[in-house]
Short mmCIF file of C-alpha atoms in Angstrom, two decimals:
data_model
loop_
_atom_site.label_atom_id
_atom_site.label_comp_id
_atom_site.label_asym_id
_atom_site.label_seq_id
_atom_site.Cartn_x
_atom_site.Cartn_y
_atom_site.Cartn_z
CA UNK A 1 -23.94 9.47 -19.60
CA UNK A 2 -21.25 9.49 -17.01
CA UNK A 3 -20.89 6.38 -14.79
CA UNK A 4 -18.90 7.41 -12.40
CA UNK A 5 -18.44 11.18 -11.24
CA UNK A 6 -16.61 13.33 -8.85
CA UNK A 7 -17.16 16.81 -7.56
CA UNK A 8 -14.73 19.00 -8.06
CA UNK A 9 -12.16 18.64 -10.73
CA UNK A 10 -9.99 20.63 -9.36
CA UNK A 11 -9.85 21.96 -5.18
CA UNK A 12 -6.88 24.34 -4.41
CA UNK A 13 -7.13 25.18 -0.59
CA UNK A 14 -5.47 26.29 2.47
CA UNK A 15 -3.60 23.92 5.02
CA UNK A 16 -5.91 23.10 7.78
CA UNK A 17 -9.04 23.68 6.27
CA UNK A 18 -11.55 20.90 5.75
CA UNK A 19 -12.89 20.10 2.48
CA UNK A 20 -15.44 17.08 1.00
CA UNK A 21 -15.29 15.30 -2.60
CA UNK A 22 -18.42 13.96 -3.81
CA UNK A 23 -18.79 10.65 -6.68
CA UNK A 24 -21.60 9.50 -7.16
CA UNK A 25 -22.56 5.88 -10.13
CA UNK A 26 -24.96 5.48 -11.71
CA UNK A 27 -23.92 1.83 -12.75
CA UNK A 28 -26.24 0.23 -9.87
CA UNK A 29 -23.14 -1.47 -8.69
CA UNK A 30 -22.91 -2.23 -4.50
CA UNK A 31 -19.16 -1.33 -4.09
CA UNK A 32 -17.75 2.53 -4.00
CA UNK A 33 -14.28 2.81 -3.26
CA UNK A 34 -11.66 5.68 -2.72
CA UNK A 35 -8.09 5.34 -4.03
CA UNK A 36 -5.03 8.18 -3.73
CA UNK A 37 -2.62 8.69 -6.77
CA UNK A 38 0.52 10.23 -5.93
CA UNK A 39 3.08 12.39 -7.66
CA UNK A 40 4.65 9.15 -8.60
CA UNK A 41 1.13 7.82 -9.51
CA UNK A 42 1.08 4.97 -7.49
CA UNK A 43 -2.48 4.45 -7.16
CA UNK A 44 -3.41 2.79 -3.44
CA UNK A 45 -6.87 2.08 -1.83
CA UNK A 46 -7.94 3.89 0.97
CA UNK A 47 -11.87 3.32 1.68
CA UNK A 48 -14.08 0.40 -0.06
CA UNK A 49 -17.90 0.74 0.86
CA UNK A 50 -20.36 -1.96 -0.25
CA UNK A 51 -24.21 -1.56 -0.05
CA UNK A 52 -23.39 1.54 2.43
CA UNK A 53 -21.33 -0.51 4.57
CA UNK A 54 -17.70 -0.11 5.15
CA UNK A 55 -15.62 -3.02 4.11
CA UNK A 56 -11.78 -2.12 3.71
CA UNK A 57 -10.17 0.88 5.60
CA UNK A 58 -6.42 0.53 4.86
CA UNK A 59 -4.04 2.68 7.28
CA UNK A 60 -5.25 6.14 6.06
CA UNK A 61 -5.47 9.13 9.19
CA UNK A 62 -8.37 10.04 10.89
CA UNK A 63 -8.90 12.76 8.95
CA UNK A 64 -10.38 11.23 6.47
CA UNK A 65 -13.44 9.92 7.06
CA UNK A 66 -15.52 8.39 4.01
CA UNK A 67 -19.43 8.20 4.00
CA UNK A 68 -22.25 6.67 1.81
CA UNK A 69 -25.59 8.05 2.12
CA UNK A 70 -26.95 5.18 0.02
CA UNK A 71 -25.01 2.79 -2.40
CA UNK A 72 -24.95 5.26 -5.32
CA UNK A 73 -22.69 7.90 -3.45
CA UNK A 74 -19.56 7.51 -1.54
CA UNK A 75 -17.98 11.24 -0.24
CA UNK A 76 -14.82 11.47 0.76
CA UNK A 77 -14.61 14.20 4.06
CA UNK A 78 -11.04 15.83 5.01
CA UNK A 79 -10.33 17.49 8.12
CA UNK A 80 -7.57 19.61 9.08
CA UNK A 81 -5.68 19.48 5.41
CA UNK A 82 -1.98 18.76 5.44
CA UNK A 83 0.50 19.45 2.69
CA UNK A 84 0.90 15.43 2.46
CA UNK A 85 -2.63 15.25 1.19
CA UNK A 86 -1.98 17.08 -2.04
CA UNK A 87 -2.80 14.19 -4.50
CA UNK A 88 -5.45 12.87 -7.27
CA UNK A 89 -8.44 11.13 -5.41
CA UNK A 90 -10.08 8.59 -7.19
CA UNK A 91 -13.96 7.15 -6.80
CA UNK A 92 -14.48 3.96 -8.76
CA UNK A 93 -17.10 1.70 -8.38
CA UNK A 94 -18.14 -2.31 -9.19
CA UNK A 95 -20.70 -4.78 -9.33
CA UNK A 96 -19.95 -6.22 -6.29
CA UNK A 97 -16.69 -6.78 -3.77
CA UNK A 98 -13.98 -8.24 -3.90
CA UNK A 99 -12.68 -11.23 -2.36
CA UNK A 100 -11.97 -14.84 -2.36
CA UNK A 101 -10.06 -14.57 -5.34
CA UNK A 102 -12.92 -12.95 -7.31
CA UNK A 103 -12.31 -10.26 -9.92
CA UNK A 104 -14.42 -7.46 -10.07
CA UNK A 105 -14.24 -4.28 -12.90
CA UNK A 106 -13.97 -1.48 -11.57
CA UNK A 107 -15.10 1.65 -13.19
CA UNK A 108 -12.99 5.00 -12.26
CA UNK A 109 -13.74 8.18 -12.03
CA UNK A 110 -11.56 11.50 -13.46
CA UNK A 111 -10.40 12.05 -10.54
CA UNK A 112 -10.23 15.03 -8.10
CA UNK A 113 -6.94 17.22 -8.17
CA UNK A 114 -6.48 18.51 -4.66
CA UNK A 115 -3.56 20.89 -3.94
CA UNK A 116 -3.09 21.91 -0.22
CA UNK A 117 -1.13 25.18 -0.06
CA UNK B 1 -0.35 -5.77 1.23
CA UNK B 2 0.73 -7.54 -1.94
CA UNK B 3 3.75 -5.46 -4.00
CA UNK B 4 3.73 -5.38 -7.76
CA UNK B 5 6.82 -4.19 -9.06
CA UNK B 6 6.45 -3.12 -12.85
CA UNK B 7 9.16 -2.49 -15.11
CA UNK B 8 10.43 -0.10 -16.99
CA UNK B 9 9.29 2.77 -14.83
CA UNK B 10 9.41 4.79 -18.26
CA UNK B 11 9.56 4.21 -21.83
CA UNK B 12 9.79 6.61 -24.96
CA UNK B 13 9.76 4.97 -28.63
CA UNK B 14 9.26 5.72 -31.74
CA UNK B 15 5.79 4.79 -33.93
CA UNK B 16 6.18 1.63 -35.68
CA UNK B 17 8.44 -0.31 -32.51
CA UNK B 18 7.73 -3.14 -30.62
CA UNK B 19 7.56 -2.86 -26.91
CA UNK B 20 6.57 -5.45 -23.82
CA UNK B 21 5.93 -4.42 -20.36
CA UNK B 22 6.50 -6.34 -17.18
CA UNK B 23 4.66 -6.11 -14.08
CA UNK B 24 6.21 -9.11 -11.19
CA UNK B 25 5.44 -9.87 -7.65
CA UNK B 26 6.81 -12.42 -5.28
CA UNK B 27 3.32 -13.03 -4.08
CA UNK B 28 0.07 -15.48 -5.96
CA UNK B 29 -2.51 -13.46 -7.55
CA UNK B 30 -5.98 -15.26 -8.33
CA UNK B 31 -6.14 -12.69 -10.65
CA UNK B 32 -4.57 -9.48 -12.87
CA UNK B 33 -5.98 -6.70 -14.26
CA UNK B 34 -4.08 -4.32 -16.63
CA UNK B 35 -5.12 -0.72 -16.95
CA UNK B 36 -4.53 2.42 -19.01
CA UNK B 37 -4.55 6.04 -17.95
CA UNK B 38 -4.83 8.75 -20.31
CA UNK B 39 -3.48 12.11 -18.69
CA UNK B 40 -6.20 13.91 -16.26
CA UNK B 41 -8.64 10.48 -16.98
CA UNK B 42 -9.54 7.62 -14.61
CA UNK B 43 -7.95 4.57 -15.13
CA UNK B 44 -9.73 2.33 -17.93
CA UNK B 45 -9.60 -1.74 -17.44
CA UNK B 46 -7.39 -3.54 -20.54
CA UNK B 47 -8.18 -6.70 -19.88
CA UNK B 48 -8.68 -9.43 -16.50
CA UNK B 49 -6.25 -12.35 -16.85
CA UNK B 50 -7.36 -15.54 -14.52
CA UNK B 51 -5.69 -18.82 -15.51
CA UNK B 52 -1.83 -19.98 -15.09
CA UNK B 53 -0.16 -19.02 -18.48
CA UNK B 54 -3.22 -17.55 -19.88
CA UNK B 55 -2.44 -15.25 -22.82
CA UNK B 56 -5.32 -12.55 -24.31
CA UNK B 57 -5.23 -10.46 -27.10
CA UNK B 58 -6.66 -7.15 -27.70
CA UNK B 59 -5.66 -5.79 -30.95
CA UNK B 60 -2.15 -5.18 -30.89
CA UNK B 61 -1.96 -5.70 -26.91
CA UNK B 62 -0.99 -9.31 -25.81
CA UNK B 63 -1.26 -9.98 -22.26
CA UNK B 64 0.16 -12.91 -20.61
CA UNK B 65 0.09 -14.20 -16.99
CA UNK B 66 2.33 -16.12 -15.88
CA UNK B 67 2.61 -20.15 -15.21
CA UNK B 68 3.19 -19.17 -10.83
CA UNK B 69 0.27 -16.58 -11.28
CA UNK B 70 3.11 -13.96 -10.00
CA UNK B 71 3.67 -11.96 -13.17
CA UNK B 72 2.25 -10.51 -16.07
CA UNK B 73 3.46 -9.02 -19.15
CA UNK B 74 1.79 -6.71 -21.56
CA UNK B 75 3.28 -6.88 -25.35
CA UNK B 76 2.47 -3.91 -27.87
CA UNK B 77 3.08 -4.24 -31.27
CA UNK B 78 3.75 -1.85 -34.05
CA UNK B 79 3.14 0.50 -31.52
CA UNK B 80 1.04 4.33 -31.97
CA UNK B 81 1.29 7.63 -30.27
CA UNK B 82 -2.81 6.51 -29.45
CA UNK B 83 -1.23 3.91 -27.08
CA UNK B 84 0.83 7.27 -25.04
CA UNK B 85 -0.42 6.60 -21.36
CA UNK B 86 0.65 5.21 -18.32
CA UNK B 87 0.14 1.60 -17.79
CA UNK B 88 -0.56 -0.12 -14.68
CA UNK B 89 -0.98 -3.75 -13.30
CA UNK B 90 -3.30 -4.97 -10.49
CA UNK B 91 -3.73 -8.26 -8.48
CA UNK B 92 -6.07 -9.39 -6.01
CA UNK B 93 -4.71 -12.29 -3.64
CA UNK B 94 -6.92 -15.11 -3.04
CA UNK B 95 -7.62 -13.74 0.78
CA UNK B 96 -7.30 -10.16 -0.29
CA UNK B 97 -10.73 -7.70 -0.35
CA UNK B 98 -9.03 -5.13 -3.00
CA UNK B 99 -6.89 -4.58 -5.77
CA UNK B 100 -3.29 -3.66 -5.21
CA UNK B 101 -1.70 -2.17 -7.84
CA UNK B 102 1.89 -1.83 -8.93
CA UNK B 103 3.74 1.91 -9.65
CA UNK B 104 2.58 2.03 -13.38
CA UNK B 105 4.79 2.32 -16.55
CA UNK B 106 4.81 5.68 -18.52
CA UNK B 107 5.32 5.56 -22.49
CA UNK B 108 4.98 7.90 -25.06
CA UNK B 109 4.72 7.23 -28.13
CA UNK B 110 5.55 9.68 -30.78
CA UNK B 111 5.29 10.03 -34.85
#
């Protein structure tokens, strides 16, 4: 069974368009979160969500706007796609959050290829 | 945000060599994760490192943190074209909510 999964693999679109990723865990953990991977694959956070509620939002545009519809799912919605957003998006998920020096595993998903043309 | 700077960016070998991996920060960690990424996977946790000089071993892997709690190093031995993938460190600060991780090291491994 797969823990953690992501809809679609792969998402080749037009600039400008909007477009959603879903993940969804079936772990029973409380914390979703969304990383980026680069070209250079430097992996960095964007979103952390934990029992539905939004708990990190590093400097990421407006554009993106994450949303959990209950603690299993986190979906990642794009508006108004950019060349700059071409990337790997990762969902992962853990137990619980992070914080005061507390280590968590997190679980990844395979990752969404998005290419903005 | 809290920068991990890993070292080398890339590294090619043969089977059979000995290799170690460096990941360093001018920041305190409470803790360090090491992962491994296969090509077109998630990243899979290697191992959670805690305490000051703490060193863990997972089959050929070594992993030591160091005394400050401001760098890591990951040790392969006799390396195998099984271990090709691109390795990367991560640290949580003690007032930090989520993991930062450093720019990953690349090596192949081949026969």
């Amino acid at each position: 069974d797969t823990a953690v999964s992501q809809t679609p693999k792969y998402l080749v679109t037009q600039m400008g368009n909007d477009k959603s990723i879903k993940c969804e865990q079936n772990l029973g953990h409380d914390t979703m979160y969304w990383y980026k991977q680069d070209s250079k694959k430097f992996l960095k956070i964007m979103f952390s969500y934990n029992n539905k509620e939004l708990i990190i939002n590093e400097t990421v545009p407006n554009r993106f706007s994450p949303k959990s519809p209950d603690k299993a799912h986190l979906n990642l919605h794009i508006n108004s796609l950019e060349l700059g957003d071409s990337a790997v998006y990762f969902c992962a998920s853990s137990q619980d959050s992070l914080g005061g020096g507390l280590f968590e595993t997190q679980y990844f998903g395979p990752g969404t290829r998005l290419l903005v043309l | 945000t809290q920068l991990l700077e890993q070292s080398p960016q890339f590294l090619s070998i043969q089977e059979g060599e000995n290799l170690t991996v460096y990941c360093n920060s001018s920041s305190v960690f409470s803790s360090l994760q090491w992962y491994r990424q296969e090509p077109g996977e998630g990243p899979v946790l290697l191992v959670t490192v805690v305490t000051g000089g703490e060193v863990k071993k997972l089959k050929r892997l070594t992993f030591q943190f160091g005394d400050a709690r401001k760098d890591s190093s990951l040790h392969i031995t006799a390396a195998q074209p099984g271990d090709t993938g691109l390795y990367l460190c991560a640290g949580i600060g003690y007032s930090g909510y989520a993991l930062n991780f450093g720019k990953g090291t690349s090596l192949l491994v081949t026969p």
